[in-house]
Coordinates of C-alpha atoms and ligand atoms in Angstrom, one line a residue:
M1 CA -1.2 18.9 -6.5
N2 CA -4.4 16.8 -7.2
K3 CA -4.0 13.2 -7.2
R4 CA -4.4 11.6 -10.8
I5 CA -6.4 8.4 -11.3
A6 CA -6.1 6.5 -14.6
V7 CA -9.5 5.0 -15.6
L8 CA -9.0 1.9 -17.8
A9 CA -12.7 0.6 -18.2
G10 CA -11.9 -1.9 -20.8
D11 CA -14.4 -4.4 -22.2
G12 CA -17.8 -6.1 -21.6
I13 CA -19.3 -4.8 -18.2
G14 CA -16.0 -3.1 -17.4
P15 CA -17.2 0.4 -18.4
E16 CA -20.6 0.2 -16.5
V17 CA -19.0 -1.2 -13.2
V18 CA -16.3 1.4 -13.3
E19 CA -18.8 4.1 -13.8
Q20 CA -20.4 3.1 -10.5
A21 CA -17.1 3.0 -8.7
L22 CA -16.5 6.5 -10.0
K23 CA -19.7 7.6 -8.6
A24 CA -18.4 6.5 -5.1
V25 CA -15.1 8.2 -5.7
K26 CA -16.6 11.5 -6.6
A27 CA -18.9 11.3 -3.6
I28 CA -15.8 11.1 -1.6
E29 CA -14.3 14.1 -3.3
K30 CA -17.4 16.0 -2.1
R31 CA -17.2 14.6 1.4
F32 CA -13.4 15.1 2.0
G33 CA -13.3 18.4 0.0
C34 CA -10.6 17.1 -2.3
Q35 CA -10.3 16.8 -6.0
F36 CA -8.9 14.1 -8.3
E37 CA -7.9 14.3 -12.0
Y38 CA -9.2 11.5 -14.1
A39 CA -7.3 10.2 -17.1
P40 CA -9.3 7.7 -19.2
A41 CA -7.3 5.3 -21.4
L42 CA -7.8 2.3 -23.6
V43 CA -7.1 -1.3 -22.7
G44 CA -8.2 -4.7 -23.9
A45 CA -10.3 -5.5 -26.9
V46 CA -11.4 -1.9 -27.3
A47 CA -7.7 -1.0 -27.5
I48 CA -7.0 -3.7 -30.1
E49 CA -9.9 -2.3 -32.3
Q50 CA -8.7 1.3 -32.1
T51 CA -4.8 0.9 -32.0
G52 CA -4.0 -2.7 -32.8
N53 CA -2.4 -3.0 -29.2
P54 CA -4.3 -4.3 -26.1
Y55 CA -2.1 -2.1 -23.8
P56 CA -1.0 0.9 -26.0
D57 CA 2.1 2.8 -25.1
E58 CA -0.1 5.9 -24.5
T59 CA -2.1 3.8 -21.9
H60 CA 1.2 2.9 -20.2
E61 CA 2.3 6.5 -20.1
I62 CA -0.9 7.6 -18.6
C63 CA -0.7 4.9 -16.0
M64 CA 2.9 5.7 -15.1
R65 CA 1.9 9.4 -14.7
S66 CA -1.0 8.6 -12.3
D67 CA -1.2 7.8 -8.7
A68 CA -3.5 4.7 -9.1
V69 CA -5.2 3.0 -11.9
L70 CA -8.9 2.1 -11.6
F71 CA -9.4 -1.0 -13.9
G72 CA -12.7 -2.6 -15.2
A73 CA -12.2 -5.9 -17.1
I74 CA -10.9 -7.1 -20.3
G75 CA -11.9 -9.9 -22.8
D76 CA -14.2 -10.5 -25.7
P77 CA -15.8 -13.6 -27.0
K78 CA -14.5 -12.7 -30.5
Y79 CA -11.1 -13.6 -29.3
D80 CA -12.0 -16.5 -27.2
N81 CA -13.6 -18.2 -30.2
D82 CA -10.7 -17.6 -32.4
P83 CA -7.6 -19.6 -31.4
A84 CA -5.6 -18.3 -34.3
A85 CA -6.1 -14.6 -33.1
K86 CA -2.5 -13.2 -33.0
V87 CA -3.4 -10.4 -30.4
R88 CA -5.7 -11.0 -27.6
P89 CA -7.1 -8.7 -24.9
E90 CA -5.6 -10.7 -22.0
Q91 CA -2.1 -10.1 -23.4
G92 CA -2.9 -6.3 -22.5
L93 CA -3.6 -7.2 -18.8
L94 CA -0.4 -9.2 -18.7
A95 CA 1.6 -6.5 -20.3
M96 CA 0.3 -4.0 -17.8
R97 CA 1.1 -6.1 -14.9
K98 CA 4.6 -6.7 -16.2
K99 CA 5.4 -3.0 -17.3
L100 CA 4.1 -1.6 -14.1
G101 CA 6.0 -4.1 -12.0
L102 CA 2.8 -5.3 -10.2
Y103 CA 4.2 -8.4 -8.5
A104 CA 1.8 -8.7 -5.9
N105 CA -2.0 -9.1 -6.3
I106 CA -3.9 -8.7 -3.1
R107 CA -7.5 -10.5 -3.0
P108 CA -9.2 -10.1 0.3
I109 CA -11.9 -12.6 1.0
T110 CA -14.3 -11.3 3.6
T111 CA -18.1 -12.1 3.9
F112 CA -20.9 -9.6 4.4
K113 CA -23.2 -10.6 7.3
S114 CA -26.4 -10.2 5.4
L115 CA -25.2 -12.3 2.5
V116 CA -23.9 -15.4 4.4
H117 CA -27.0 -17.5 3.2
K118 CA -26.0 -16.8 -0.4
S119 CA -22.9 -18.8 -0.1
P120 CA -23.1 -22.5 -1.3
L121 CA -21.3 -23.3 2.0
K122 CA -22.9 -23.7 5.3
P123 CA -23.6 -20.3 7.2
E124 CA -21.5 -21.3 10.2
L125 CA -18.6 -22.0 8.0
V126 CA -18.8 -18.7 6.2
D127 CA -19.8 -16.2 8.8
G128 CA -16.7 -14.3 9.9
V129 CA -14.2 -15.4 7.2
D130 CA -11.6 -12.8 6.7
F131 CA -8.4 -13.8 4.9
M132 CA -6.3 -12.4 2.1
V133 CA -4.7 -14.2 -0.8
L134 CA -1.5 -12.6 -2.0
R135 CA -0.8 -13.9 -5.4
E136 CA 2.5 -13.5 -7.3
L137 CA 1.5 -11.7 -10.5
T138 CA 4.5 -11.1 -12.8
G139 CA 6.3 -14.6 -12.8
G140 CA 5.7 -18.2 -13.0
I141 CA 4.1 -20.1 -15.9
Y142 CA 2.3 -17.0 -17.1
F143 CA 5.5 -15.5 -18.3
G144 CA 8.3 -18.2 -18.4
E145 CA 10.1 -18.8 -21.6
P146 CA 10.3 -21.0 -23.7
R147 CA 6.6 -21.6 -24.5
G148 CA 5.0 -22.7 -27.6
R149 CA 4.6 -25.5 -30.1
S150 CA 7.1 -28.0 -31.7
E151 CA 7.6 -27.7 -35.5
N152 CA 5.2 -30.6 -36.1
G153 CA 2.6 -29.0 -33.9
L154 CA 2.2 -32.2 -31.9
T155 CA 3.9 -31.0 -28.8
A156 CA 3.2 -27.9 -26.7
F157 CA 5.1 -26.5 -23.8
D158 CA 5.0 -23.7 -21.2
T159 CA 7.7 -23.0 -18.7
C160 CA 7.5 -22.1 -14.9
T161 CA 10.3 -20.0 -13.7
Y162 CA 10.9 -18.2 -10.5
Q163 CA 14.0 -16.3 -9.3
R164 CA 14.8 -15.9 -5.6
Y165 CA 14.2 -12.3 -5.6
E166 CA 10.8 -12.7 -7.0
V167 CA 9.7 -15.0 -4.1
E168 CA 11.5 -13.0 -1.4
R169 CA 9.8 -9.7 -2.2
I170 CA 6.2 -11.1 -2.2
A171 CA 6.9 -13.3 0.8
R172 CA 8.2 -10.1 2.6
L173 CA 5.0 -8.5 1.9
A174 CA 3.0 -11.5 3.2
F175 CA 4.8 -11.4 6.5
E176 CA 4.2 -7.5 6.7
Y177 CA 0.6 -7.8 6.1
A178 CA 0.2 -10.9 8.5
R179 CA 1.9 -8.5 11.1
Q180 CA -1.0 -6.1 10.7
R181 CA -3.6 -8.9 10.9
R182 CA -3.6 -12.2 12.9
Q183 CA 0.0 -13.1 12.5
K184 CA -0.3 -16.2 10.4
V185 CA 1.0 -16.9 6.9
T186 CA 0.1 -20.1 4.8
A187 CA 2.5 -20.5 1.9
V188 CA 0.9 -22.7 -0.7
D189 CA 3.0 -24.7 -3.3
K190 CA 3.5 -28.1 -4.8
A191 CA 7.0 -28.7 -3.3
N192 CA 6.5 -32.5 -3.6
I193 CA 6.5 -32.1 -7.5
L194 CA 8.0 -28.6 -8.6
A195 CA 11.5 -27.2 -8.4
T196 CA 10.0 -23.8 -8.4
S197 CA 7.9 -24.6 -5.4
R198 CA 11.0 -26.0 -3.6
L199 CA 12.7 -22.7 -4.3
W200 CA 9.5 -20.9 -2.8
R201 CA 9.7 -23.0 0.4
E202 CA 13.4 -22.4 1.0
T203 CA 13.0 -18.7 0.5
V204 CA 9.9 -18.3 2.5
R205 CA 11.4 -20.4 5.4
Q206 CA 14.6 -18.3 5.4
L207 CA 12.8 -15.1 5.4
H208 CA 10.6 -16.1 8.3
A209 CA 13.6 -15.9 10.5
E210 CA 13.0 -12.1 10.3
Y211 CA 9.4 -12.5 11.4
P212 CA 9.5 -14.8 14.6
D213 CA 6.3 -13.1 15.7
V214 CA 4.4 -14.5 12.7
S215 CA 3.5 -18.2 12.4
L216 CA 4.2 -20.0 9.1
E217 CA 2.7 -23.0 7.7
F218 CA 3.3 -24.6 4.2
M219 CA 0.5 -26.4 2.4
F220 CA 0.3 -28.2 -0.9
V221 CA -1.9 -26.5 -3.4
D222 CA -4.3 -29.6 -3.7
N223 CA -4.8 -29.7 0.0
A224 CA -5.3 -25.8 0.2
A225 CA -8.0 -26.1 -2.6
M226 CA -9.7 -28.5 -0.2
Q227 CA -9.1 -26.6 3.2
I228 CA -10.2 -23.2 1.8
V229 CA -13.8 -24.3 1.4
T230 CA -13.9 -26.7 4.4
F231 CA -12.1 -24.5 7.1
P232 CA -12.1 -21.1 5.6
K233 CA -11.7 -19.4 8.9
K234 CA -8.3 -21.0 9.6
F235 CA -6.5 -18.7 7.0
D236 CA -5.2 -15.1 7.6
V237 CA -2.6 -14.5 4.8
V238 CA -2.2 -17.0 2.1
V239 CA 0.7 -16.4 -0.2
T240 CA 1.3 -18.3 -3.4
E241 CA 2.7 -18.3 -7.0
N242 CA 0.8 -17.0 -10.0
M243 CA -1.2 -19.8 -11.4
F244 CA -2.1 -21.3 -8.0
G245 CA -3.3 -17.9 -6.8
D246 CA -5.4 -17.5 -9.9
I247 CA -7.3 -20.8 -9.4
L248 CA -7.5 -20.5 -5.6
T249 CA -9.0 -17.0 -5.7
D250 CA -11.8 -18.0 -8.0
E251 CA -12.5 -20.9 -5.6
A252 CA -12.4 -18.6 -2.6
S253 CA -14.8 -16.2 -4.1
V254 CA -17.7 -18.8 -3.7
I255 CA -17.3 -18.4 0.2
T256 CA -18.6 -14.8 -0.2
G257 CA -21.5 -15.8 -2.2
S258 CA -20.7 -14.1 -5.4
L259 CA -17.6 -13.5 -7.6
G260 CA -19.1 -10.1 -8.4
L261 CA -18.3 -8.9 -4.8
L262 CA -14.6 -9.4 -4.8
P263 CA -12.1 -6.5 -5.2
S264 CA -8.4 -6.6 -5.8
A265 CA -5.3 -4.5 -5.6
S266 CA -2.2 -5.2 -7.6
V267 CA 1.0 -3.4 -6.1
G268 CA 4.7 -3.4 -6.8
I269 CA 7.2 -1.1 -8.4
H270 CA 5.1 1.6 -10.2
T271 CA 1.5 2.7 -10.1
S272 CA -0.9 0.3 -8.3
V273 CA -4.0 -1.0 -10.1
F274 CA -7.3 -1.7 -8.6
E275 CA -9.7 -4.0 -10.4
P276 CA -12.7 -6.3 -9.5
V277 CA -11.7 -10.1 -9.7
H278 CA -14.5 -10.8 -12.0
G279 CA -14.0 -10.7 -15.7
S280 CA -15.7 -8.9 -18.6
Y281 CA -18.9 -11.0 -18.4
P282 CA -19.9 -10.2 -22.0
Q283 CA -23.4 -11.8 -21.8
A284 CA -24.3 -9.2 -19.3
A285 CA -22.7 -6.1 -20.9
G286 CA -25.0 -3.0 -21.4
K287 CA -27.9 -4.8 -19.6
D288 CA -27.6 -3.1 -16.3
I289 CA -27.5 -6.3 -14.3
A290 CA -23.9 -6.6 -13.5
N291 CA -22.8 -6.3 -9.7
P292 CA -20.9 -3.1 -9.3
L293 CA -19.7 -4.0 -5.8
G294 CA -16.4 -5.7 -6.9
A295 CA -15.5 -2.4 -8.8
I296 CA -16.7 -0.2 -5.9
L297 CA -14.8 -2.2 -3.2
S298 CA -11.7 -2.0 -5.4
A299 CA -12.0 1.8 -5.3
A300 CA -12.0 1.4 -1.5
L301 CA -8.7 -0.5 -1.7
M302 CA -7.6 2.4 -3.9
F303 CA -8.0 4.9 -1.2
E304 CA -6.3 2.6 1.3
Y305 CA -3.4 1.4 -0.5
A306 CA -2.6 4.2 -3.1
L307 CA -4.1 7.4 -2.1
G308 CA -3.5 7.6 1.6
M309 CA -7.0 7.9 2.7
P310 CA -7.9 4.8 4.6
E311 CA -11.1 6.5 6.2
A312 CA -12.6 7.0 2.7
G313 CA -11.9 3.2 2.1
Q314 CA -13.7 2.3 5.3
L315 CA -16.6 4.6 4.5
I316 CA -17.1 2.9 1.1
R317 CA -17.1 -0.5 2.6
E318 CA -19.5 0.5 5.2
A319 CA -21.8 2.1 2.5
C320 CA -21.6 -1.3 0.4
E321 CA -22.5 -3.2 3.7
Q322 CA -25.4 -0.9 4.3
S323 CA -26.9 -1.1 0.8
I324 CA -26.7 -4.9 0.8
A325 CA -28.5 -5.1 4.2
Q326 CA -31.2 -2.8 2.8
G327 CA -31.6 -5.1 0.0
I328 CA -30.1 -2.7 -2.8
A329 CA -28.5 -5.5 -4.7
T330 CA -28.2 -6.9 -8.2
T331 CA -29.7 -10.1 -9.2
D332 CA -26.7 -12.3 -8.2
I333 CA -27.1 -11.5 -4.6
A334 CA -30.6 -9.9 -4.4
A335 CA -33.0 -11.4 -1.7
G336 CA -36.1 -9.9 -3.2
K337 CA -36.5 -7.7 -6.2
A338 CA -33.2 -7.0 -7.8
C339 CA -31.7 -3.6 -8.6
G340 CA -30.0 -2.5 -11.7
T341 CA -26.2 -1.8 -11.7
S342 CA -26.6 1.9 -11.9
E343 CA -29.2 2.1 -9.1
V344 CA -26.8 0.2 -6.8
G345 CA -24.1 2.7 -7.7
D346 CA -26.4 5.7 -7.1
R347 CA -27.6 4.4 -3.7
I348 CA -24.0 3.7 -2.4
A349 CA -22.8 7.2 -3.7
S350 CA -25.7 8.9 -2.0
C351 CA -24.7 7.1 1.4
L352 CA -21.3 8.5 1.0
V353 CA -22.0 12.2 0.6
Ligands
IPM401 C1 -7.4 -12.8 -13.4 C2 -7.8 -13.3 -14.9 C3 -6.5 -13.1 -15.6 C4 -5.5 -14.0 -15.1 C5 -6.9 -13.5 -17.2 C6 -8.1 -12.6 -17.7 C7 -5.6 -13.2 -17.9 O1 -8.4 -14.6 -14.8 O2 -7.1 -11.7 -13.2 O3 -7.5 -13.5 -12.4 O4 -5.4 -15.3 -15.5 O5 -4.6 -13.5 -14.3
MN402 MN1 -8.5 -15.4 -12.7

């Protein structure tokens, strides 16, 4: 049976970068003589407009019946500028993560040799950086209850909750990935302040007994924020809770030179989702200037983590590397004349067939 890919392009630059990722996927179909089924579905602000729901049930059904989800971006200034809006595009993303049980978000941070000079950090710090952040994605302050406002509106509160099993399952993944890499896990928390962080520490430490071949260090998140940009090469697998992971991965993206380059994979109980780390970048939508590499590299992760075709993932990564080296790049990373989004997508696809 053909594998099915749900395509959730979403808002802003989402559709145009997903279109480029699909060009790469179709080139792989040709090259490997395989065929996928594509199932487009609504998510984000476009879904609110058409159905009133940022993650409609129909979209969830399509995701559940697919082997992988290729995701663009969600978000629209219309909602950002309206604090009273009852439904928001971001709720669609959170609902999707929760309903698909995507408790682990994998964000690899690797640099491209030909882009080392684009990083605001010194080239010798950046060249050869290769670590992954494993961000917990369905717990913590993003989902904890109660949350809201007091009756008089003068107090607001959010709750950060973690249960032991939630920490254990992602910590296990961190140790497993570290085994396939350089055998080092850094667990980032704020255990000097937060009770949830102390539960994390205790759980990670106990699980470590099953992985004596992997070294484990704990680091407070403030210190980690400093060390990630001071000694980025010392990290291998970083595992952390939802909000810390959100913040640290935006920070880590500057190492590579552009947020537009970073892919991610969200895995867990049901279908895995592959999406660029960047958001919907509404100012660039429809202008053919957005960097499609985050989306294309997310497709590479899809072949590795969901479709059982690691060679295809590797080929896509090499094609991206090649096109950057040849100066086929969008304005955020171009050395000379910048290329358009679709031109970059075409060139990468043509390297693949
Ligand atoms: C991300 C984004 C989301 C998050 C937003 C859009 C809800 O910043 O995927 O990192 O905070 O998780
Ligand atoms: Mn984020």
